[in-house]
Amino acid sequence: MAKPRELRRRIKSVQSTRKITKTMELVATSKLKRAQDRVIAARPYAAALAEVIADLYTPELAERFPLLRQPKPTDPGAPGLAPRVSRRVALILITANRGLCGAFNANLIREARRRIEQLEADGTTVDLHLIGKKGITYFKFARRPVASQRIDVGDRPTAAQAADVVTPLMAQFASGALDAVDVVFSQFKSAVSTPPATLRVLPIAPPRAAEGGRGRQRAANYILKPSAEAILEQLLPLYVRNQVYRAFVETAAA
């Protein structure tokens, strides 16, 4: 049986450990709260941008903006249609830089592999852009060619980092070098529900535009200064950057 002095030493050790773990819990709770606040702040902004684009969208304007260019249907067996040409899609995969988070990274990598297989089955070339050490390590061992990679996007991503990632891809899409840009990220629904998801950020599909083909009818008293074309020229790249930023903050919160 342990002596009283030994028992007191053990009790003191347990109390010290409890203080340390309590402090760690408070720090983790604070970090999660800040991450959730960033997610909550990003969603209404993205929704507002989508609403404005939907208000301004018309098929006539869409023809003037490469970021709104939708893929044209092709069928090599149908007369009068152009034969199918090779397509190229950029896939951005966002993973963590660290492990010890259960199946978080594994689920994201599995979703990326599923999307890659789906695209390549249709004859599409996939350019892989990796964010985070875990995704980089996996595809390095898988001997998969990677178009770009970076590990500087941590727990507090910024809009500037999102712009750095997607701006070159927007230029490639506008020039016709890319046909689409997809993002694989972790959708933050709650602290216990963070399913992986794939979001197509390019081409932009204006909300409600596809439903009637003409977009949403603009209010009669809508006064646009400058023109709708000038506004869309600024909003469309901003909308794409914001979509990638939202994927960053949701994955960080997850």
XYZ file of C-alpha atoms in Angstrom:
254
model
C 0.000 0.000 0.000
C 1.296 3.445 -0.936
C 2.439 5.741 1.831
C 0.539 8.990 2.572
C 3.369 11.068 1.066
C 3.218 9.045 -2.168
C -0.563 9.388 -2.313
C -0.327 13.175 -1.877
C 2.253 13.328 -4.669
C -0.012 11.373 -6.996
C -3.031 13.529 -6.132
C -1.017 16.676 -6.823
C 0.142 15.229 -10.153
C -3.438 14.443 -11.181
C -4.571 17.939 -10.217
C -1.771 19.504 -12.273
C -2.688 17.357 -15.265
C -6.330 18.376 -14.896
C -5.367 22.054 -14.948
C -3.311 21.551 -18.109
C -6.060 19.649 -19.921
C -8.635 22.233 -18.832
C -6.479 24.988 -20.308
C -6.073 23.001 -23.530
C -9.843 22.552 -23.696
C -10.415 26.294 -23.295
C -7.888 27.090 -26.033
C -9.449 24.517 -28.389
C -12.942 25.849 -27.681
C -11.795 29.389 -28.416
C -10.177 28.328 -31.709
C -13.311 26.444 -32.759
C -15.489 29.457 -31.931
C -13.334 31.750 -34.065
C -13.368 29.246 -36.936
C -17.158 28.951 -36.718
C -17.476 32.740 -36.705
C -15.484 32.917 -39.947
C -17.805 30.349 -41.543
C -20.910 32.202 -40.382
C -19.521 35.499 -41.690
C -18.561 34.057 -45.095
C -21.893 32.425 -45.952
C -24.163 35.516 -46.065
C -21.579 37.411 -48.133
C -21.426 34.587 -50.679
C -25.226 34.436 -50.781
C -25.466 38.203 -51.329
C -22.983 38.053 -54.216
C -24.991 35.238 -55.795
C -28.200 37.263 -55.452
C -26.701 40.298 -57.184
C -25.300 38.182 -60.025
C -28.694 36.507 -60.434
C -30.367 39.931 -60.642
C -27.949 41.148 -63.317
C -27.685 37.968 -65.375
C -29.023 37.800 -68.918
C -27.968 35.404 -71.711
C -26.826 38.396 -73.771
C -24.482 39.577 -71.016
C -23.306 36.034 -70.307
C -21.864 35.741 -73.806
C -19.469 38.605 -73.061
C -17.921 37.095 -69.916
C -15.653 34.032 -70.138
C -16.299 33.100 -66.484
C -19.956 32.482 -67.367
C -19.126 30.344 -70.399
C -20.993 27.047 -70.083
C -19.736 23.875 -71.800
C -21.492 23.157 -75.083
C -23.040 19.682 -75.419
C -21.259 17.460 -77.916
C -22.077 14.013 -79.179
C -19.712 12.326 -81.635
C -22.553 10.153 -82.910
C -25.014 12.932 -83.636
C -25.006 14.553 -87.099
C -24.346 18.259 -87.249
C -22.606 18.389 -83.858
C -18.892 18.880 -83.335
C -16.981 15.794 -82.208
C -16.042 15.602 -78.556
C -12.756 17.349 -77.809
C -10.465 16.629 -74.900
C -11.481 18.499 -71.758
C -9.309 19.695 -68.891
C -10.520 20.292 -65.334
C -8.584 21.752 -62.409
C -9.330 20.019 -59.100
C -8.390 21.831 -55.878
C -8.139 19.502 -52.863
C -8.040 21.094 -49.400
C -6.667 18.930 -46.573
C -5.071 19.590 -43.194
C -1.382 20.013 -42.459
C -1.663 17.774 -39.396
C -3.188 14.431 -38.495
C -4.809 13.173 -35.283
C -8.254 14.163 -36.581
C -9.850 10.791 -37.237
C -10.976 10.128 -40.793
C -11.053 13.824 -41.725
C -8.194 13.784 -44.241
C -8.965 10.258 -45.448
C -12.542 11.257 -46.318
C -11.364 14.293 -48.285
C -8.801 12.245 -50.208
C -11.428 9.589 -50.926
C -13.796 12.249 -52.288
C -11.012 13.649 -54.484
C -10.190 10.195 -55.836
C -13.875 9.571 -56.577
C -14.121 12.841 -58.481
C -10.885 12.197 -60.395
C -12.060 8.734 -61.430
C -15.431 10.136 -62.493
C -13.847 12.824 -64.662
C -11.188 10.595 -66.185
C -13.820 7.991 -67.053
C -15.316 10.630 -69.377
C -11.948 11.266 -71.006
C -11.241 14.450 -69.043
C -7.702 15.433 -68.070
C -7.491 16.420 -64.393
C -4.952 18.952 -63.098
C -4.522 18.401 -59.362
C -3.886 21.401 -57.086
C -3.184 20.388 -53.480
C -3.622 22.482 -50.337
C -2.280 20.876 -47.137
C 0.459 18.399 -46.239
C -1.791 15.352 -45.924
C -3.075 15.539 -49.482
C 0.408 16.286 -50.805
C 1.890 13.287 -48.985
C -0.813 10.919 -50.198
C -0.601 11.801 -53.875
C 3.193 11.877 -53.728
C 3.215 8.219 -52.677
C 0.461 7.497 -55.207
C 2.816 8.923 -57.877
C 0.094 11.212 -59.130
C 1.278 14.269 -61.123
C 0.482 17.505 -59.280
C -0.010 20.869 -60.979
C 0.609 22.924 -57.812
C 0.849 22.516 -54.053
C 1.070 24.718 -50.969
C 1.118 24.253 -47.195
C 0.802 27.851 -45.994
C -3.002 27.780 -45.693
C -3.458 26.930 -42.033
C -6.239 27.199 -39.466
C -6.859 30.869 -40.267
C -7.096 31.146 -44.057
C -7.334 34.551 -45.672
C -9.077 35.909 -48.737
C -5.649 36.769 -50.175
C -4.615 33.103 -50.009
C -7.803 32.068 -51.786
C -7.121 34.658 -54.485
C -3.548 33.383 -54.927
C -4.872 29.873 -55.524
C -7.738 30.579 -57.905
C -6.669 33.701 -59.840
C -4.262 31.792 -62.149
C -6.987 29.209 -62.739
C -9.473 31.928 -63.681
C -6.988 33.208 -66.260
C -6.566 29.698 -67.683
C -10.331 29.223 -67.801
C -10.861 32.565 -69.533
C -8.245 31.678 -72.154
C -9.861 28.302 -72.838
C -6.997 26.235 -71.369
C -9.369 24.922 -68.669
C -12.977 23.814 -69.033
C -13.898 23.806 -65.335
C -12.554 24.231 -61.799
C -13.745 22.030 -58.917
C -12.950 22.296 -55.196
C -12.996 19.328 -52.805
C -13.452 20.560 -49.231
C -15.073 19.656 -45.934
C -18.527 21.149 -45.557
C -19.033 22.429 -42.013
C -22.553 21.628 -40.838
C -21.819 21.204 -37.133
C -18.979 20.163 -34.863
C -19.930 16.504 -35.429
C -21.008 16.699 -39.084
C -18.350 17.715 -41.622
C -18.957 15.672 -44.787
C -16.608 16.062 -47.763
C -18.103 17.856 -50.753
C -17.199 18.865 -54.297
C -18.035 22.396 -55.416
C -17.785 23.580 -59.025
C -16.618 27.192 -58.959
C -16.031 27.589 -62.710
C -17.915 28.054 -64.902
C -20.200 30.191 -62.777
C -23.781 28.962 -62.861
C -25.883 32.003 -61.893
C -28.605 31.050 -59.381
C -32.052 30.762 -60.964
C -30.600 31.515 -64.391
C -30.870 27.919 -65.504
C -34.450 27.551 -64.320
C -36.067 29.824 -66.872
C -33.154 30.418 -69.184
C -33.508 34.198 -68.884
C -32.425 34.697 -65.309
C -34.467 36.453 -62.675
C -36.584 39.350 -63.859
C -35.039 42.615 -62.778
C -37.154 45.006 -60.746
C -38.555 47.920 -62.762
C -37.029 50.543 -60.444
C -33.542 49.022 -60.577
C -31.091 51.826 -61.418
C -27.635 50.561 -62.368
C -24.637 52.859 -62.139
C -22.372 51.945 -63.823
C -23.874 49.471 -66.298
C -24.723 45.852 -65.516
C -21.784 44.805 -67.673
C -19.336 46.928 -65.662
C -20.726 45.601 -62.374
C -20.477 41.974 -63.490
C -16.911 42.538 -64.643
C -15.993 43.289 -61.028
C -18.341 40.868 -59.282
C -17.663 37.638 -61.182
C -13.968 37.267 -60.202
C -14.864 38.358 -56.661
C -17.565 35.688 -56.498
C -15.155 32.932 -57.585
C -12.511 34.028 -55.068
C -15.135 34.119 -52.336
C -16.307 30.589 -53.165
C -12.756 29.278 -52.720
C -12.302 31.311 -49.524
C -15.530 29.850 -48.140
C -14.225 26.347 -48.882
C -11.037 27.252 -46.994
C -12.814 28.509 -43.863
C -15.323 25.643 -43.782
C -12.509 23.087 -44.009
C -10.562 24.919 -41.293
C -13.605 24.880 -39.010
C -14.194 21.191 -39.717
